[in-house]
Structures are given as C-alpha cells and as structure tokens.
Coordinates of C-alpha atoms in Angstrom, one line a residue:
M254 CA 192.0 116.0 224.4
A255 CA 191.4 116.9 228.2
K256 CA 191.8 120.8 226.9
M257 CA 189.5 120.2 224.6
M258 CA 186.9 118.4 226.5
R259 CA 187.1 121.2 229.2
R260 CA 186.7 123.9 226.4
S261 CA 183.6 122.0 225.0
I262 CA 182.1 121.6 228.5
R263 CA 182.6 125.2 229.2
R264 CA 180.6 126.2 226.1
A265 CA 177.8 123.7 226.9
L266 CA 177.3 124.6 230.5
P267 CA 175.9 128.1 231.6
G268 CA 178.6 130.4 232.9
R269 CA 179.3 130.3 236.6
D270 CA 178.3 134.0 237.3
R271 CA 175.0 133.4 235.9
W272 CA 174.0 130.8 238.5
H273 CA 175.5 132.7 241.3
A274 CA 172.6 135.5 240.6
L275 CA 170.2 132.5 242.0
Q276 CA 171.0 133.5 245.6
E277 CA 168.3 136.3 245.4
Y278 CA 165.6 133.6 245.5
A279 CA 166.9 131.5 248.4
T280 CA 164.5 131.8 251.4
G281 CA 165.1 130.6 255.0
E282 CA 168.3 130.7 257.1
A283 CA 169.1 127.0 256.4
N284 CA 168.7 127.8 252.2
V285 CA 170.8 130.8 252.6
E286 CA 173.5 129.3 254.5
E287 CA 173.4 126.0 252.0
F288 CA 174.1 128.6 249.3
R289 CA 176.9 130.4 251.2
L290 CA 178.5 127.0 251.6
L291 CA 177.9 126.0 247.8
R292 CA 179.7 129.4 246.5
A293 CA 182.6 128.9 249.0
R294 CA 183.1 125.2 247.5
D295 CA 182.9 126.5 243.8
S296 CA 185.4 129.7 244.5
A297 CA 187.8 126.7 245.9
V298 CA 187.7 124.7 242.8
S299 CA 187.7 127.7 240.6
S300 CA 191.1 128.9 242.4
V301 CA 192.4 125.2 242.2
V302 CA 191.7 125.2 238.3
A303 CA 193.1 128.5 238.0
T304 CA 196.4 127.7 239.9
Q305 CA 196.7 124.3 238.0
S306 CA 199.5 125.4 234.8
A307 CA 201.0 121.8 234.3
P308 CA 200.6 120.5 231.0
T309 CA 198.3 117.5 231.0
K310 CA 200.0 114.0 231.8
T311 CA 200.1 111.5 229.2
I312 CA 199.2 107.8 230.3
D313 CA 202.1 105.8 231.2
W314 CA 201.0 102.4 229.4
A315 CA 204.2 100.5 230.5
S316 CA 203.6 101.2 234.2
W317 CA 199.6 99.9 233.7
E318 CA 201.6 96.5 231.6
S319 CA 203.5 95.9 234.9
K320 CA 200.4 96.3 237.4
I321 CA 197.5 94.5 235.3
S322 CA 198.1 90.9 234.6
N323 CA 195.1 90.6 232.1
K324 CA 197.0 91.9 229.2
E325 CA 194.1 91.5 226.8
T326 CA 192.0 93.7 228.8
L327 CA 194.7 96.3 228.8
Q328 CA 195.2 95.8 224.9
C329 CA 191.8 96.6 224.6
L330 CA 191.6 99.8 226.6
K331 CA 194.8 101.0 224.9
D332 CA 193.4 100.5 221.4
F333 CA 190.1 102.3 222.3
H334 CA 192.0 105.2 223.9
S335 CA 194.2 105.6 220.7
Q336 CA 191.2 105.2 218.3
Q337 CA 189.3 108.0 220.3
S338 CA 192.2 110.3 220.5
A339 CA 192.9 110.0 216.8
L340 CA 189.1 110.6 215.9
L341 CA 189.0 113.6 218.2
D342 CA 191.9 115.1 216.8
A343 CA 190.9 114.8 213.2
V344 CA 187.8 116.4 214.1
L345 CA 189.7 119.3 215.5
K346 CA 191.9 119.6 212.4
E347 CA 189.1 119.8 210.2
N348 CA 187.4 123.1 209.1
H349 CA 184.3 123.2 209.6
L350 CA 183.3 126.7 209.0
G351 CA 185.1 126.4 205.5
A352 CA 182.9 123.5 204.5
V353 CA 179.8 125.7 205.5
H354 CA 181.1 128.0 203.0
E355 CA 182.1 125.8 200.3
Q356 CA 178.3 124.6 200.4
K357 CA 176.8 126.2 197.8
A358 CA 173.7 124.0 197.0
G359 CA 170.9 122.9 198.8
W360 CA 169.9 126.6 200.1
E361 CA 166.8 126.4 198.0
L362 CA 165.1 124.0 200.6
F363 CA 166.0 126.3 203.4
D364 CA 164.6 129.3 201.9
E365 CA 161.3 127.4 201.3
A366 CA 161.5 126.3 204.9
K367 CA 161.8 129.9 206.0
V368 CA 158.6 130.7 204.0
S369 CA 156.6 127.6 204.9
C370 CA 157.5 128.7 208.9
S371 CA 156.3 132.5 208.2
K372 CA 152.9 131.1 206.9
S373 CA 152.8 129.0 209.5
V374 CA 153.4 131.7 212.1
E375 CA 150.7 134.3 210.4
K376 CA 148.2 131.2 210.3
S377 CA 149.2 131.0 214.3
Q378 CA 148.8 134.7 214.8
Q379 CA 145.3 134.2 213.0
I380 CA 144.1 131.4 215.1
L381 CA 145.2 133.5 218.2
R382 CA 143.1 136.7 217.3
N383 CA 139.9 134.7 216.7
G384 CA 140.3 132.7 220.0
A385 CA 140.7 136.2 221.7
R386 CA 137.9 137.3 219.8
A387 CA 135.7 134.4 220.9
L388 CA 136.6 134.3 224.4
W389 CA 135.8 137.9 224.9
I390 CA 132.3 137.4 223.0
S391 CA 131.7 134.8 225.3
F392 CA 132.4 136.8 228.3
Q393 CA 130.3 139.5 227.4
N394 CA 127.7 137.3 226.9
P395 CA 125.0 137.6 229.7
P396 CA 124.1 134.5 232.0
V397 CA 121.1 132.1 231.2
N398 CA 118.9 133.5 233.9
M399 CA 119.6 137.1 232.3
L400 CA 118.5 136.3 229.0
S401 CA 115.4 138.7 228.1
Q402 CA 113.2 138.7 224.6
S403 CA 113.3 142.3 225.1
E404 CA 116.9 142.8 224.6
W405 CA 119.0 141.0 222.0
L406 CA 116.5 138.3 220.8
D407 CA 114.4 141.0 219.5
A408 CA 117.1 141.4 216.8
D409 CA 116.9 137.7 215.6
Q410 CA 113.4 136.5 215.0
Y411 CA 114.6 132.8 214.6
W412 CA 115.9 132.5 218.0
Q413 CA 113.3 134.5 219.6
A414 CA 110.9 131.9 218.2
F415 CA 112.9 128.7 219.0
V416 CA 112.9 129.9 222.9
E417 CA 108.8 130.6 222.9
K418 CA 108.3 127.4 221.1
H419 CA 110.8 125.0 222.5
H420 CA 110.8 126.1 226.3
F421 CA 111.6 122.3 227.3
Y422 CA 113.8 121.5 224.3
H423 CA 116.6 119.1 225.1
N424 CA 118.6 116.9 223.0
H425 CA 116.5 113.3 224.9
I426 CA 113.7 114.3 222.8
A427 CA 112.2 111.3 221.0
S428 CA 111.9 113.7 218.0
A429 CA 110.0 110.5 216.1
V430 CA 107.1 110.4 218.1
E431 CA 107.1 113.4 220.4
D432 CA 106.1 117.2 219.1
P433 CA 107.6 119.5 221.3
E434 CA 105.3 122.2 220.5
S435 CA 102.1 119.7 221.2
K436 CA 99.8 120.1 224.5
E437 CA 100.6 116.6 225.2
Y438 CA 104.3 117.1 225.6
D439 CA 103.9 120.1 228.1
A440 CA 101.5 117.9 230.0
K441 CA 104.1 115.2 230.3
Q442 CA 106.6 117.7 231.0
K443 CA 104.6 119.0 233.6
A444 CA 103.8 115.6 235.4
D445 CA 107.4 114.8 235.2
L446 CA 108.5 118.0 237.1
L447 CA 105.7 117.2 239.7
K448 CA 107.2 113.5 240.2
K449 CA 110.6 114.9 240.5
W450 CA 109.6 117.3 243.2
E451 CA 107.4 115.1 245.3
A452 CA 109.6 112.0 245.4
F453 CA 113.1 114.0 245.9
D454 CA 115.7 111.9 247.3
G455 CA 115.2 108.6 245.1
R456 CA 114.1 106.7 248.1
G457 CA 110.4 106.7 247.5
T458 CA 110.0 109.5 249.8
V459 CA 107.0 111.8 249.1
R460 CA 106.0 114.8 250.8
Q461 CA 103.3 112.9 252.9
N462 CA 105.8 110.3 254.4
N463 CA 108.7 112.6 254.8
K464 CA 110.8 113.1 257.8
L465 CA 114.1 114.8 259.0
L466 CA 117.0 113.3 259.1
Y467 CA 117.1 113.1 262.9
Q468 CA 113.5 111.9 262.8
R469 CA 114.6 108.8 261.2
P470 CA 115.9 105.5 262.6
S471 CA 119.8 105.7 262.5
Y472 CA 120.6 102.9 259.9
E473 CA 118.9 105.1 257.4
Y474 CA 121.3 107.9 258.7
Y475 CA 124.4 105.2 258.5
D476 CA 123.2 104.1 255.2
L477 CA 123.5 107.4 253.9
Y478 CA 127.0 108.5 255.5
R479 CA 128.9 105.3 255.0
G480 CA 132.0 107.1 256.5
T481 CA 130.4 108.0 259.6
L482 CA 129.5 104.3 259.8
I483 CA 132.9 103.0 259.8
E484 CA 134.1 105.5 262.3
H485 CA 131.4 105.0 265.0
M486 CA 131.5 101.3 264.3
V487 CA 135.3 101.2 264.7
F488 CA 135.1 103.5 268.0
Y489 CA 132.1 101.1 269.4
L490 CA 134.7 97.6 268.9
T491 CA 137.7 99.4 270.3
K492 CA 135.8 100.9 273.1
T493 CA 133.7 97.9 274.3
G494 CA 135.7 94.8 272.8
G495 CA 132.2 93.7 271.4
D496 CA 130.5 92.2 268.4
A497 CA 129.3 94.5 265.3
R498 CA 126.0 92.6 265.7
L499 CA 125.4 94.7 268.8
F500 CA 125.9 97.8 267.8
P501 CA 123.5 100.2 269.4
E502 CA 120.8 102.0 267.6
N503 CA 122.3 105.4 269.2
M504 CA 125.7 105.5 271.2
P505 CA 126.2 107.8 274.3
V506 CA 126.6 111.1 274.2
Q507 CA 129.9 110.9 276.0
W508 CA 131.0 108.6 273.0
F509 CA 130.3 111.0 270.4
A510 CA 132.4 113.7 272.2
E511 CA 135.0 111.5 272.7
I512 CA 135.0 110.6 269.0
Y513 CA 135.0 114.5 268.2
D514 CA 137.9 115.0 270.4
T515 CA 139.9 112.2 268.9
R516 CA 139.2 113.6 265.5
F517 CA 140.3 116.8 266.4
K518 CA 143.9 115.5 267.9
I519 CA 144.7 113.4 264.5
Y520 CA 143.7 116.3 262.1
N521 CA 145.6 118.6 264.2
V522 CA 148.7 116.8 263.4
L523 CA 148.0 116.5 260.1
Q524 CA 147.1 120.0 259.6
R525 CA 150.4 120.8 260.8
R526 CA 152.2 118.8 258.5
K527 CA 150.2 120.1 255.6
R528 CA 151.1 123.5 256.6
L529 CA 154.8 122.9 256.7
E530 CA 155.0 121.3 253.5
H531 CA 152.6 123.6 251.9
E532 CA 155.0 126.8 253.2
S533 CA 158.0 125.1 252.0
T534 CA 157.1 123.5 248.7
L535 CA 154.9 126.4 247.8
K536 CA 152.7 123.8 245.8
R537 CA 149.1 125.1 244.4
A538 CA 147.4 121.7 246.2
V539 CA 148.5 119.6 249.3
H540 CA 146.6 116.8 250.8
H541 CA 146.9 115.3 254.5
D542 CA 148.8 112.6 255.1
F543 CA 147.2 109.0 254.7
H544 CA 144.4 111.1 252.6
P545 CA 143.3 110.5 248.7
E546 CA 144.1 113.8 246.7
D547 CA 140.5 113.8 246.0
L548 CA 138.7 113.0 249.0
E549 CA 135.3 113.4 247.4
H550 CA 135.6 110.7 244.7
D551 CA 138.5 108.4 245.9
G552 CA 137.9 108.7 249.5
E553 CA 135.4 105.7 250.0
G554 CA 138.1 103.3 248.2
H555 CA 141.3 104.9 249.9
F556 CA 140.1 104.3 253.2
A557 CA 138.8 100.7 252.2
K558 CA 142.2 99.6 250.9
L559 CA 143.6 101.4 254.0
I560 CA 141.6 99.6 256.7
A561 CA 142.3 96.2 254.6
R562 CA 146.1 96.8 254.7
E563 CA 146.0 97.3 258.7
T564 CA 143.5 94.3 259.3
A565 CA 146.1 91.9 257.1
V566 CA 149.0 93.4 259.4
T567 CA 147.1 93.2 262.3
E568 CA 146.3 89.4 261.8
L569 CA 149.6 88.4 260.8
S570 CA 151.2 90.0 263.9
V571 CA 148.2 88.2 266.1
G572 CA 149.3 84.9 264.1
R573 CA 152.9 85.2 265.0
L574 CA 152.0 85.7 268.3
M575 CA 149.7 83.0 268.9
G576 CA 151.9 80.6 267.0
N577 CA 154.4 81.1 270.2
Y578 CA 151.7 81.2 272.8
V579 CA 152.6 84.7 273.4
L580 CA 149.5 86.3 273.0
F581 CA 147.7 85.4 276.3
S582 CA 150.6 84.8 278.3
D583 CA 149.7 87.7 281.1
A584 CA 151.4 86.2 284.0
Y585 CA 154.6 85.6 282.1
I586 CA 157.1 88.0 280.5
P587 CA 157.5 86.3 276.7
V588 CA 161.4 86.6 275.8
Q589 CA 162.5 86.1 272.3
T590 CA 165.5 88.3 272.0
G591 CA 168.6 89.0 274.0
T592 CA 167.1 92.5 275.2
A593 CA 163.9 91.0 276.3
F594 CA 165.8 88.5 278.0
Y595 CA 167.8 91.3 279.8
R596 CA 164.6 93.3 280.5
A597 CA 162.8 90.2 282.2
L598 CA 165.8 89.6 284.4
Q599 CA 165.6 93.0 285.5
A600 CA 161.7 92.8 286.6
D601 CA 163.0 91.2 289.9
G602 CA 166.6 91.0 289.9
G603 CA 166.7 87.4 288.4
K604 CA 164.9 85.7 291.2
G605 CA 162.1 84.4 289.1
T606 CA 161.9 81.4 286.6
F607 CA 162.3 80.7 283.0
Y608 CA 159.8 78.1 281.0
S609 CA 160.1 76.2 278.1
L610 CA 157.3 74.9 276.1
G611 CA 159.8 72.9 273.5
G612 CA 161.9 73.0 270.9
D613 CA 159.0 74.1 268.5
V614 CA 157.9 77.1 270.5
H615 CA 160.4 79.9 269.6
C616 CA 159.8 81.5 273.0
L617 CA 160.5 81.7 276.6
F618 CA 158.6 82.7 279.4
Y619 CA 159.5 84.0 282.6
K620 CA 157.9 84.3 285.9
P621 CA 158.9 86.8 288.3
A622 CA 159.0 85.9 291.9
G623 CA 156.5 87.7 293.9
E624 CA 153.1 89.3 293.2
A625 CA 151.2 88.5 289.9
L626 CA 151.9 90.9 286.9
T627 CA 149.5 93.6 286.0
M628 CA 147.7 94.0 283.0
P629 CA 150.0 96.7 280.9
D630 CA 148.3 99.8 279.6
P631 CA 147.9 100.1 275.8
K632 CA 149.4 103.4 275.6
D633 CA 152.5 102.0 277.7
C634 CA 152.8 99.6 274.8
F635 CA 152.5 101.7 272.3
T636 CA 155.4 103.9 273.8
A637 CA 157.5 101.2 274.2
L638 CA 157.0 100.3 270.8
A639 CA 157.7 103.6 269.2
D640 CA 160.6 104.0 271.4
H641 CA 162.0 100.4 269.9
A642 CA 161.6 101.6 266.7
S643 CA 163.5 104.8 267.3
M644 CA 166.4 103.1 269.0
T645 CA 166.7 100.9 266.0
G646 CA 166.9 103.6 263.4
R647 CA 163.1 103.4 262.4
R648 CA 160.4 105.9 263.1
F649 CA 156.6 105.6 262.7
E650 CA 154.8 108.3 260.3
V651 CA 153.9 111.2 262.4
G652 CA 150.2 111.1 261.5
Y653 CA 150.3 107.3 261.8
A654 CA 151.8 107.2 265.0
A655 CA 149.4 110.1 266.0
A656 CA 146.4 108.0 265.0
F657 CA 147.9 105.2 266.9
E658 CA 148.2 106.8 270.0
C659 CA 144.6 108.2 270.0
F660 CA 143.9 104.3 269.3
T661 CA 145.2 103.2 272.4
D662 CA 143.7 105.8 274.4
V663 CA 140.4 104.6 273.5

C-alpha cells in the first residue's frame, strides 16, 4: 500500500529536476541562500529515500492492543484499515486499460462533442478576428478635434447633414418640445453657455465679484480644502492646547514652515517603506502605510475613520489614568507594576514616601525626597513607551512611530 501511494504521488507531483530550475529566478543574496539550503535538504531527503531498501513493515496490532485500553476505538481503526487496504488492492488488480478497450458503445457522443467543440473554436476565432478588425479601425479613426467636413464626412451625406444641423445635439434633448434645428434652441444653448462661463465655480461667483483664492478669507479656503483644515487645526490644538473656536484667521508663517517640515519627515519614512515593498514584491501599485488605495476618492473617509479611532483610544487611555488619579499627579511617581516600583525607588535611592488613596484606587504614589519633580518632556515619554513596547516583544508600526514622534516634537 505504501509503495502504491508513493507511486501515485510521484505521478501527480512534478519531477524534482523541474523545480530545481526555478533557482534562476531567485534574486538577492538572501533568496539565493534560501534556495541553496532548500536544495541541500532535498538532496538529503532523496539520499535517505534511495538508501531505504527494507520492505514496508506491517502494523503490529497485537502490540497496539496491549498499549491501548479503549478496545472499541482500536477495533474501529483496525476495521477501517482492513477495509481501505482491501479496497485499494481490489483497485490495483483491476484491468482498467482492458475495460476501456472493451467499451464499444457510446463513442458517438464523443464524436459529436468533438464536432461541437471544433465549431465553437471556429466561432471563437471569427469573433477574435472581428474584434481585432474593430480595434484596428477604432485606433485608425482620427480624434474628435481632428474631424473635418472636407475629409471623410464628404463620403457620407447623411452624417455630414447630421453634424451641420445638430451641432448642439446630446441625449438630454426634450425632443417632444424642442427642435434642435430652431433658432430658439440655438439661443437657449448660447444663454446656457454664457451662464456657465460667468458663474464658473458653483458658488454664485461671477466675473464681476470674483477674487483670487489668496484674496478671499481663510474660511472659504478651508471650505474648499478640508484636508488642509484638519491638518492645520490638529497642529494648532497640539501646539497651543487652545480651543478650536479660537482658531486664528491666519497662522504665523513659522507654524506653516513647521507643518511642512513635519510632513516631510513623516513622508520621508513612508516613502522609504513604500520603495522597499515595491522593489521586493514588484507589484504594479503600492500605496503608503496608513493610506487608502484610492486617495482621491476614499481619502476623506479613510482619514476620518483613522482620526475617530485615535480619538477613541486616547479617550480610553485618559479615562483609565483619571480613574486611578494618575493623570495629573505631576509631583508624584505613579506605581502600578513591579517595574514601576523598582524605577521609583531608583529615583532617590528609596528615601521618599509611598502614599495610597485607598483600596479602590489601584495605584501607589511615590514622592521622592528633595526637590520637586520636573515636568517630563513628551518626546522622552514617547521614547520610554517605545522602549517598553520593544522590550515586551511588541513594536510600533514604522509610519505610526514616525507620526507619533513628530506629534511629540510639536
């Protein structure tokens, strides 16, 4: 049975020498080294199989009966093995080639199927030829802006008259009440064209009251560019800690320069990540981390969900800190873990004092001896958080870490 299964697997799987030729497509030192190790393992397995000439051992059911206490399960396995072995032996004994040669009836259906398939192939070839002709004719046709009545339209008087008389034709004409050849229809089209020309931005702006974008108030600029509004608002709130209702009409020019510098730092990291993935995978299209595939159409919704998620995470973190009175304990060191307890004692050699607010507050507060604690820098806090994540076997995403670091810089 084992030999039979081995033979069937060899017939189903490709030969070993065929996949060995895939080494030509391995690029890079790492890939070449992995393929070399794979071939070495394959050679070891082949040598072991070639040197194994002992006959296949049969199952010692008496030994298993002495080891397995559940006799019913053992009997089921034994019966199943006997049934499958008998079935496979019966299949191997049958003469399948002889059965095929003895089959005399039913070949008419096979011949009819061959004729039908031949006709289908001829029809497919005809469709392919017609499609190729249509594509060639479409490619050779001149563009619309190159059409001229002195060329191919002279050969067809019907289409020449159509172009002359229906020069404003489109599929939205109310043909029951409008005549595209009347002077009234021409006047209507001209009036609509002038209206669209004079009010071109959809906001009631005409040529007389139009202003350039830099001449308009900033709220109209932000109404047109929503992404810029979010970017400037987040920077303003982070920079000043103020209220969105006090957002200035125009921020200082130094802030704009800082925004551009921060954006460059983040996209410098994202672009390097994108380049590595693009060159390693050879994909046709690769987008930046934390960006949608279609930034033009899905960007607004994607970043709205991203901001909402970060807001929810921040609210949960602040709620957890406030629940244990940790958030505004600037003069004390909050202790909730053994590591924090050890670090608090290292601050002054254990000379300070521990305070507890009761059993319902899951935190101790350590006040070091001597001078009061200084306000920690946000970037130092981020570095400590990133180090803790790395030491516990977790890491921030590279793009997220870069954005987080730029946020603490602001």
